[in-house]
Amino acid sequence: MRRARLRTRWRNKSLRFRLTTLLVTLFILVSSLASVITGLVLKDEYARNIDGQLSAIADGVVAGERVRVPLPGDKWLLSTQNLYVGEFDGAFTSTGAQPQLPDPLPTQPSYETVYSADGKSGPYRVYSRPISGGRVVVVATSLASMQHTGSLLVAVLTINAICAVITMAALGSYIVRRELRPLARVAAQADLLAASARTGPPSTLEIPEYPQSTEIGRMVGALDGMLTELHAALSERDASEDRLRQFAADASHELRTPLQSIRGYAELRLAGVMDDGVEVDEAMGRIAGEVRRMTGLVESLLALARFDAEQERNVVREPVDLSALVDGACRDAAAVQPERPIRVRVAPGVRVPGDPDQLARLLANLLGNVRMHTPPDTEVEVALRVERAEHADRAEQAERAEQVGQAVLTVRDHGPGIPAAALPHVFDRFYRVDKGRSRAAGGSGLGLSIVAATVAAHQGTVAVTAPPDGGSGLLVTVRLPLDGG
């Protein structure tokens, strides 16, 4: 529990504080390790030098480089504060501040560290070397100077370490703060971005460019990508809200007219203005017409809602003879308007995967749109052909048995056409070129919207363009994938 609290408190600290603390801690550990290693190496080197000096003095005594004056009682030949030289026979008892020699003296050359006989001084480094006659040459020196040097070295290293840690903490904090300054700017821009969720995000981030190989560069790139996605999402949201408002207004407008007509006839009947007979029959006929219009509008809206809810899952995937559907739709159109010339060029046996009812409604909406927006004697051209993919993958061709390609359905009328500015909006719901929305100028404006939704559900494309030959009228091109079964 305590460890968890410490971890939480540590994570709650700023990144600058944590980086500075970690750097200073790492510096203390490294400098401490270096100081310990330096002290041990110097101590070992100093000890070897002292041992070498003691051994050299003993060799000089043995070789007779110095005149020995044996004193009775095996006393020290040389006794100073820092150096003792003696030649002893057997045991020797030290007194006072003299080094406490081992008893008995060693029979092999050896080094030892001892204190004084009275225990008040030392330590001493003692070298014992046996010689002939059972005598032992002993050379001892005080280690007080080495201890003083070691203490001085420790003090110097400690002071240097403290000064270095303070300097490291100050410089490290400054360097970390300077290096993290771009990150702080990125965070400020992110805060600005979050605060502008309602008013709209800024178009660009006011951050200098950094290479993508750096952490700041990757973060800036991620923020730029997020900003782009946010712009797109907000634009899509605004467009969706605009479409929803326009949809509500258009649906209300379309439903208000028939409802007002029905209400007017009903009020006239209830007020007793209409006499039984012809007037009532005429009113009932008009009411029935308005009901049929509202029913068609509601069915169209329901169809669009279903397409929006389940784009492709709502489509029955079965082979459909599109050639037969086109022929049937053209015959129905000719029966409705016998005076309209219809030229039909349909390739036989064109099959596509899909729902035959939805495809039939698509064809009916295309021809109904022509019938509604062009004079009765305007010529219509309906064509169905197959386009093969010129560079299709061989494996795909083999798998689909040469059915790689599209069914292309074109419906062209030679009517007045529509302005070029209106072409991008013909698939919008309730869109009509007639801004006055006169009932005599067309339907509710949902026909081509249903066409676009049906084509999208069948994984195809649809386009409305001016005729490529520069003539009058309008050209609708529908492309659907061929059946690969």
XYZ file of C-alpha atoms in Angstrom:
485
model
C 0.000 0.000 0.000
C 2.792 2.388 0.931
C 4.672 1.522 -2.238
C 1.536 2.208 -4.270
C 1.120 5.609 -2.591
C 4.748 6.491 -3.282
C 4.363 5.406 -6.895
C 1.232 7.533 -7.234
C 2.939 10.569 -5.709
C 5.917 10.066 -7.997
C 3.694 9.879 -11.100
C 1.866 13.018 -10.019
C 5.104 15.007 -10.200
C 5.933 16.955 -13.348
C 8.088 15.372 -16.025
C 10.740 18.055 -15.531
C 10.971 17.276 -11.811
C 11.184 13.532 -12.415
C 13.833 13.837 -15.123
C 15.943 16.206 -13.016
C 15.632 13.969 -9.961
C 16.563 10.870 -11.928
C 19.553 12.594 -13.539
C 20.839 13.911 -10.200
C 20.318 10.517 -8.528
C 22.128 8.770 -11.345
C 24.978 11.288 -11.111
C 25.265 10.735 -7.340
C 25.399 6.975 -7.793
C 27.968 7.142 -10.576
C 30.158 9.708 -8.796
C 29.966 7.745 -5.535
C 30.985 4.555 -7.285
C 33.823 6.379 -9.025
C 34.992 7.882 -5.697
C 34.956 4.500 -3.967
C 36.889 2.881 -6.798
C 39.395 5.774 -6.844
C 39.923 5.554 -3.066
C 40.434 1.795 -3.152
C 42.881 2.021 -6.055
C 44.880 4.820 -4.394
C 44.879 2.992 -1.066
C 46.097 -0.193 -2.676
C 48.779 1.670 -4.636
C 49.966 3.537 -1.532
C 50.110 0.286 0.456
C 52.222 -1.347 -2.266
C 54.606 1.619 -2.250
C 54.991 1.421 1.538
C 55.524 -2.348 1.400
C 58.155 -1.809 -1.293
C 59.949 0.774 0.806
C 59.940 -1.472 3.857
C 61.262 -4.394 1.833
C 64.038 -2.210 0.340
C 65.140 -1.022 3.794
C 65.223 -4.618 5.066
C 67.282 -5.684 2.050
C 69.726 -2.862 2.777
C 70.088 -3.992 6.363
C 70.678 -7.571 5.300
C 73.205 -6.625 2.622
C 75.196 -4.501 4.997
C 74.426 -1.251 3.151
C 74.090 0.318 6.546
C 76.437 -0.164 9.469
C 74.780 -2.194 12.155
C 75.643 -1.459 15.733
C 74.073 -4.281 17.712
C 72.903 -3.138 21.041
C 72.412 -5.429 23.966
C 68.918 -6.640 24.622
C 67.936 -6.591 20.928
C 66.835 -2.991 20.826
C 65.798 -1.031 17.775
C 68.672 -0.028 15.568
C 66.669 2.986 14.365
C 63.722 4.381 16.226
C 62.018 7.552 15.018
C 58.438 8.760 15.065
C 57.678 7.306 11.634
C 60.321 4.626 11.037
C 61.584 1.728 13.117
C 64.406 -0.635 12.100
C 65.603 -3.493 14.294
C 67.289 -6.880 14.275
C 65.989 -9.284 16.877
C 66.768 -12.736 18.101
C 63.625 -14.675 18.903
C 60.981 -12.684 20.701
C 60.889 -8.969 21.413
C 58.589 -7.057 23.715
C 57.597 -3.587 22.500
C 56.843 -0.780 24.934
C 55.207 2.635 24.808
C 54.659 4.047 21.328
C 56.728 1.323 19.649
C 54.964 -0.987 17.179
C 53.572 -4.074 18.857
C 55.567 -6.886 17.203
C 54.098 -10.372 16.961
C 55.265 -12.885 19.552
C 57.019 -14.984 18.476
C 58.440 -13.263 15.446
C 57.456 -14.882 12.118
C 59.794 -17.395 10.534
C 58.782 -16.362 6.983
C 58.874 -12.900 5.332
C 55.518 -11.247 6.053
C 53.681 -7.936 6.253
C 51.354 -6.995 9.086
C 49.455 -3.937 10.243
C 49.673 -3.338 14.003
C 49.194 -0.611 16.599
C 51.571 0.642 19.314
C 52.242 -1.319 22.424
C 50.288 1.172 24.545
C 47.463 1.301 21.994
C 47.617 5.090 21.665
C 49.283 5.432 18.282
C 49.403 3.730 14.969
C 48.634 1.941 12.902
C 52.048 0.748 11.720
C 52.990 -1.296 8.729
C 55.520 -3.967 9.803
C 57.751 -6.071 7.535
C 59.528 -9.045 9.138
C 62.354 -10.908 7.337
C 64.194 -13.828 8.929
C 68.017 -14.000 8.356
C 70.719 -16.426 9.325
C 71.317 -17.322 12.893
C 67.664 -17.314 13.819
C 67.534 -13.538 13.793
C 64.768 -11.451 12.251
C 65.070 -8.034 10.604
C 62.001 -5.909 11.350
C 61.166 -2.657 9.552
C 58.073 -0.671 10.600
C 56.625 2.674 9.507
C 53.681 4.694 10.668
C 50.562 4.810 8.465
C 49.336 8.066 9.977
C 50.376 10.044 6.886
C 48.502 7.605 4.646
C 45.432 7.908 6.837
C 45.692 11.684 6.774
C 46.043 11.642 3.006
C 43.071 9.290 2.738
C 40.922 11.475 4.997
C 41.938 14.542 2.988
C 41.087 12.712 -0.236
C 37.681 11.706 1.132
C 36.977 15.281 2.232
C 38.025 16.689 -1.142
C 35.971 14.115 -3.019
C 32.953 14.760 -0.781
C 33.154 18.518 -1.225
C 33.621 18.096 -4.967
C 30.686 15.696 -5.121
C 28.407 18.089 -3.221
C 29.384 20.981 -5.472
C 28.965 18.774 -8.539
C 25.529 17.597 -7.404
C 24.372 21.173 -6.812
C 25.745 22.244 -10.176
C 24.243 19.182 -11.823
C 20.840 19.846 -10.275
C 20.844 23.499 -11.393
C 22.180 22.854 -14.906
C 20.098 19.698 -15.296
C 16.923 21.519 -14.345
C 17.713 24.296 -16.819
C 18.623 21.893 -19.625
C 15.581 19.705 -19.038
C 13.324 22.759 -18.927
C 14.852 24.084 -22.150
C 14.623 20.741 -23.954
C 11.038 20.221 -22.795
C 9.969 23.702 -23.837
C 8.652 22.444 -27.210
C 6.690 19.800 -25.347
C 5.156 22.512 -23.183
C 4.192 24.403 -26.344
C 2.644 21.246 -27.747
C 0.700 20.778 -24.504
C -0.475 24.400 -24.656
C -1.668 23.885 -28.220
C -3.412 20.670 -27.154
C -5.156 22.593 -24.346
C -6.187 25.237 -26.866
C -7.418 22.494 -29.145
C -9.477 20.948 -26.352
C -10.886 24.315 -25.305
C -11.969 25.079 -28.871
C -14.126 21.966 -29.255
C -17.270 24.089 -29.443
C -15.953 27.067 -31.391
C -13.988 24.965 -33.856
C -10.322 23.904 -33.782
C -7.542 26.155 -35.125
C -6.548 25.515 -38.704
C -2.879 24.917 -37.868
C -0.697 24.363 -34.808
C 1.744 27.165 -33.975
C 4.651 24.787 -33.342
C 7.969 24.732 -35.226
C 8.562 21.675 -37.346
C 10.688 18.935 -35.867
C 12.137 15.845 -37.576
C 9.947 12.780 -37.329
C 12.906 10.905 -35.830
C 12.497 12.945 -32.621
C 9.867 12.457 -29.956
C 8.620 16.037 -30.328
C 8.390 15.570 -34.097
C 6.336 12.417 -33.712
C 4.062 14.123 -31.194
C 3.596 17.141 -33.454
C 2.825 14.793 -36.337
C 0.303 12.948 -34.200
C -1.336 16.231 -33.168
C -1.452 17.376 -36.779
C -3.098 14.106 -37.746
C -5.548 14.440 -34.865
C -6.280 18.022 -35.904
C -6.964 16.898 -39.462
C -9.277 14.134 -38.260
C -10.980 16.573 -35.889
C -11.521 19.072 -38.691
C -12.982 16.324 -40.849
C -15.197 15.036 -38.021
C -16.465 18.515 -37.147
C -17.052 19.347 -40.787
C -18.948 16.092 -41.186
C -20.927 16.826 -38.036
C -21.806 20.316 -39.229
C -22.769 18.974 -42.637
C -24.856 16.257 -41.001
C -26.616 18.797 -38.797
C -27.265 21.007 -41.811
C -28.650 18.052 -43.739
C -30.808 17.087 -40.778
C -32.220 20.607 -40.462
C -32.786 20.810 -44.189
C -34.363 17.356 -44.147
C -36.762 18.335 -41.377
C -37.686 21.540 -43.185
C -38.157 19.773 -46.522
C -40.163 16.901 -45.042
C -42.368 19.375 -43.189
C -42.894 21.334 -46.394
C -43.754 18.227 -48.396
C -46.200 16.928 -45.802
C -47.788 20.260 -44.983
C -49.350 20.807 -48.417
C -51.358 17.546 -48.607
C -52.300 17.808 -44.948
C -53.613 21.319 -45.483
C -55.626 20.120 -48.476
C -57.123 17.244 -46.525
C -57.891 19.528 -43.583
C -59.486 22.116 -45.870
C -61.796 19.599 -47.524
C -62.702 18.099 -44.164
C -63.533 21.502 -42.658
C -65.624 22.421 -45.680
C -67.549 19.177 -45.325
C -68.053 19.647 -41.581
C -69.173 23.234 -42.083
C -71.870 22.036 -44.466
C -70.565 24.062 -47.375
C -70.423 21.035 -49.668
C -73.556 19.420 -50.903
C -73.860 15.700 -51.132
C -73.116 14.391 -54.548
C -70.581 15.593 -57.052
C -68.793 18.040 -54.764
C -68.277 15.460 -52.030
C -67.092 12.854 -54.527
C -64.627 15.323 -56.000
C -63.353 16.253 -52.533
C -62.953 12.595 -51.581
C -61.048 11.984 -54.810
C -58.663 14.834 -54.076
C -58.234 13.652 -50.491
C -57.418 10.170 -51.754
C -54.854 11.675 -54.135
C -53.181 13.590 -51.345
C -53.134 10.460 -49.177
C -51.472 8.536 -51.973
C -48.889 11.311 -52.324
C -48.147 11.264 -48.594
C -48.001 7.455 -48.645
C -45.451 7.534 -51.448
C -43.413 10.153 -49.607
C -43.438 8.154 -46.367
C -42.473 4.965 -48.201
C -39.567 6.776 -49.857
C -38.389 8.148 -46.514
C -38.697 4.687 -44.983
C -36.647 3.179 -47.790
C -33.910 5.796 -47.309
C -33.941 5.217 -43.552
C -33.456 1.496 -44.089
C -30.556 2.146 -46.434
C -28.975 4.449 -43.851
C -29.427 1.909 -41.042
C -28.202 -1.176 -42.908
C -26.279 -0.154 -45.963
C -25.342 -3.517 -47.432
C -26.801 -6.015 -44.999
C -30.315 -5.159 -46.186
C -29.605 -6.264 -49.777
C -30.469 -9.785 -50.889
C -27.484 -11.193 -52.729
C -28.847 -13.292 -55.556
C -28.178 -13.311 -59.312
C -30.493 -10.862 -61.069
C -31.104 -10.702 -64.828
C -30.645 -6.977 -65.237
C -31.380 -7.156 -68.957
C -34.881 -8.488 -68.285
C -35.493 -5.844 -65.608
C -34.502 -3.029 -67.969
C -36.735 -4.378 -70.739
C -39.661 -4.662 -68.344
C -39.142 -1.154 -66.941
C -39.015 0.336 -70.466
C -42.250 -1.447 -71.455
C -43.950 -0.121 -68.308
C -42.781 3.413 -69.100
C -44.099 3.078 -72.671
C -47.454 1.925 -71.344
C -47.695 4.948 -69.041
C -46.712 7.436 -71.783
C -47.349 5.871 -75.205
C -46.524 9.137 -76.949
C -42.936 9.265 -75.567
C -40.336 7.766 -77.927
C -38.033 5.332 -76.062
C -34.969 3.838 -77.718
C -33.715 0.735 -75.934
C -30.349 -0.972 -76.477
C -29.908 -3.778 -73.986
C -27.165 -6.398 -74.079
C -28.657 -9.827 -73.370
C -27.859 -11.930 -70.354
C -26.352 -9.214 -68.141
C -26.521 -10.535 -64.583
C -25.652 -8.703 -61.379
C -25.841 -9.733 -57.707
C -28.517 -7.972 -55.710
C -32.160 -7.556 -54.756
C -34.492 -7.661 -57.801
C -37.167 -5.551 -56.072
C -34.731 -2.782 -55.204
C -33.201 -2.836 -58.682
C -36.680 -2.663 -60.243
C -37.483 0.344 -58.060
C -34.177 1.923 -59.133
C -35.163 1.609 -62.814
C -38.679 2.886 -62.112
C -37.285 5.945 -60.314
C -34.882 6.720 -63.188
C -37.602 6.531 -65.835
C -40.128 8.250 -63.564
C -37.663 11.104 -63.061
C -37.480 11.523 -66.865
C -41.249 11.353 -67.166
C -41.721 13.967 -64.456
C -39.149 16.535 -65.601
C -39.400 16.407 -69.413
C -42.236 17.026 -71.878
C -44.264 13.934 -72.914
C -42.829 13.867 -76.445
C -39.159 14.053 -75.330
C -37.069 11.165 -76.583
C -35.421 8.839 -74.035
C -32.458 6.550 -74.665
C -31.911 3.551 -72.386
C -28.799 1.395 -72.853
C -27.283 -1.531 -70.969
C -23.834 -2.859 -71.785
C -20.941 -4.713 -70.167
C -17.517 -3.177 -69.617
C -14.664 -5.612 -69.050
C -11.636 -4.689 -66.991
C -8.692 -4.268 -69.365
C -6.002 -4.936 -66.753
C -7.755 -7.322 -64.410
C -5.688 -9.685 -62.330
C -5.301 -13.106 -63.944
C -6.118 -14.969 -60.758
C -9.271 -12.869 -60.360
C -10.243 -13.586 -63.972
C -9.816 -17.298 -63.474
C -11.762 -17.231 -60.220
C -14.703 -15.261 -61.658
C -14.780 -17.076 -65.005
C -14.240 -14.045 -67.218
C -16.926 -12.062 -65.375
C -14.522 -9.344 -64.251
C -16.165 -6.075 -65.198
C -19.246 -3.927 -64.709
C -22.757 -3.630 -65.976
C -23.222 -0.074 -67.264
C -26.766 1.291 -67.453
C -27.308 4.711 -69.071
C -30.552 6.708 -69.230
C -30.454 9.841 -71.372
C -33.247 12.258 -72.095
C -33.284 15.046 -74.654
C -35.161 17.446 -72.431
C -34.181 20.893 -71.159
C -31.619 19.505 -68.701
C -30.558 21.277 -65.517
C -27.978 24.000 -64.761
C -24.389 22.832 -64.272
C -24.380 24.270 -60.744
C -27.210 21.911 -59.773
C -25.492 18.695 -60.942
C -23.511 18.076 -57.696
C -26.754 18.261 -55.673
C -29.117 16.067 -57.681
C -28.690 13.166 -55.232
C -29.396 15.308 -52.157
C -32.649 14.490 -50.442
C -35.532 16.812 -51.251
C -33.338 18.728 -53.665
C -35.134 20.225 -56.608
C -33.917 22.725 -59.171
C -37.209 24.552 -58.697
C -36.524 26.569 -55.531
C -40.208 27.436 -55.281
C -40.921 23.711 -54.864
C -43.949 23.872 -57.145
C -45.847 20.618 -57.206
C -46.328 21.046 -60.929
C -42.562 21.079 -61.511
C -41.853 17.653 -60.051
C -42.127 15.303 -57.126
C -40.686 15.420 -53.651
C -37.033 15.269 -54.706
C -36.349 11.798 -53.255
C -36.232 9.756 -56.462
C -32.537 10.196 -57.261
C -31.683 9.951 -53.553
C -33.222 6.463 -53.516
C -31.342 5.651 -56.742
C -28.017 6.681 -55.146
C -28.735 4.717 -51.960
C -29.738 1.610 -53.926
C -26.621 1.747 -56.101
C -24.374 2.222 -53.053
C -26.032 -0.749 -51.328
C -25.237 -2.846 -54.431
C -21.584 -1.692 -54.335
C -21.930 0.344 -57.499
C -21.629 3.965 -58.585
C -24.013 6.473 -60.163
C -23.328 9.788 -61.863
C -25.429 12.499 -63.487
C -23.717 14.538 -66.191
C -24.455 16.562 -69.263
C -24.430 14.491 -72.489
C -20.877 14.083 -73.809
C -21.912 15.060 -77.342
C -22.925 18.519 -76.150
C -26.616 17.988 -76.822
C -29.535 18.891 -74.608
C -30.856 16.786 -71.799
C -29.302 14.779 -68.987
C -27.274 11.569 -68.808
C -27.498 9.208 -65.808
C -24.856 6.448 -65.671
C -25.178 3.534 -63.237
C -22.353 1.003 -62.824
C -22.930 -2.270 -60.992
C -20.538 -5.209 -60.479
C -21.273 -8.268 -62.570
C -22.348 -11.527 -61.015
C -19.326 -13.779 -60.552
C -21.294 -16.960 -59.840
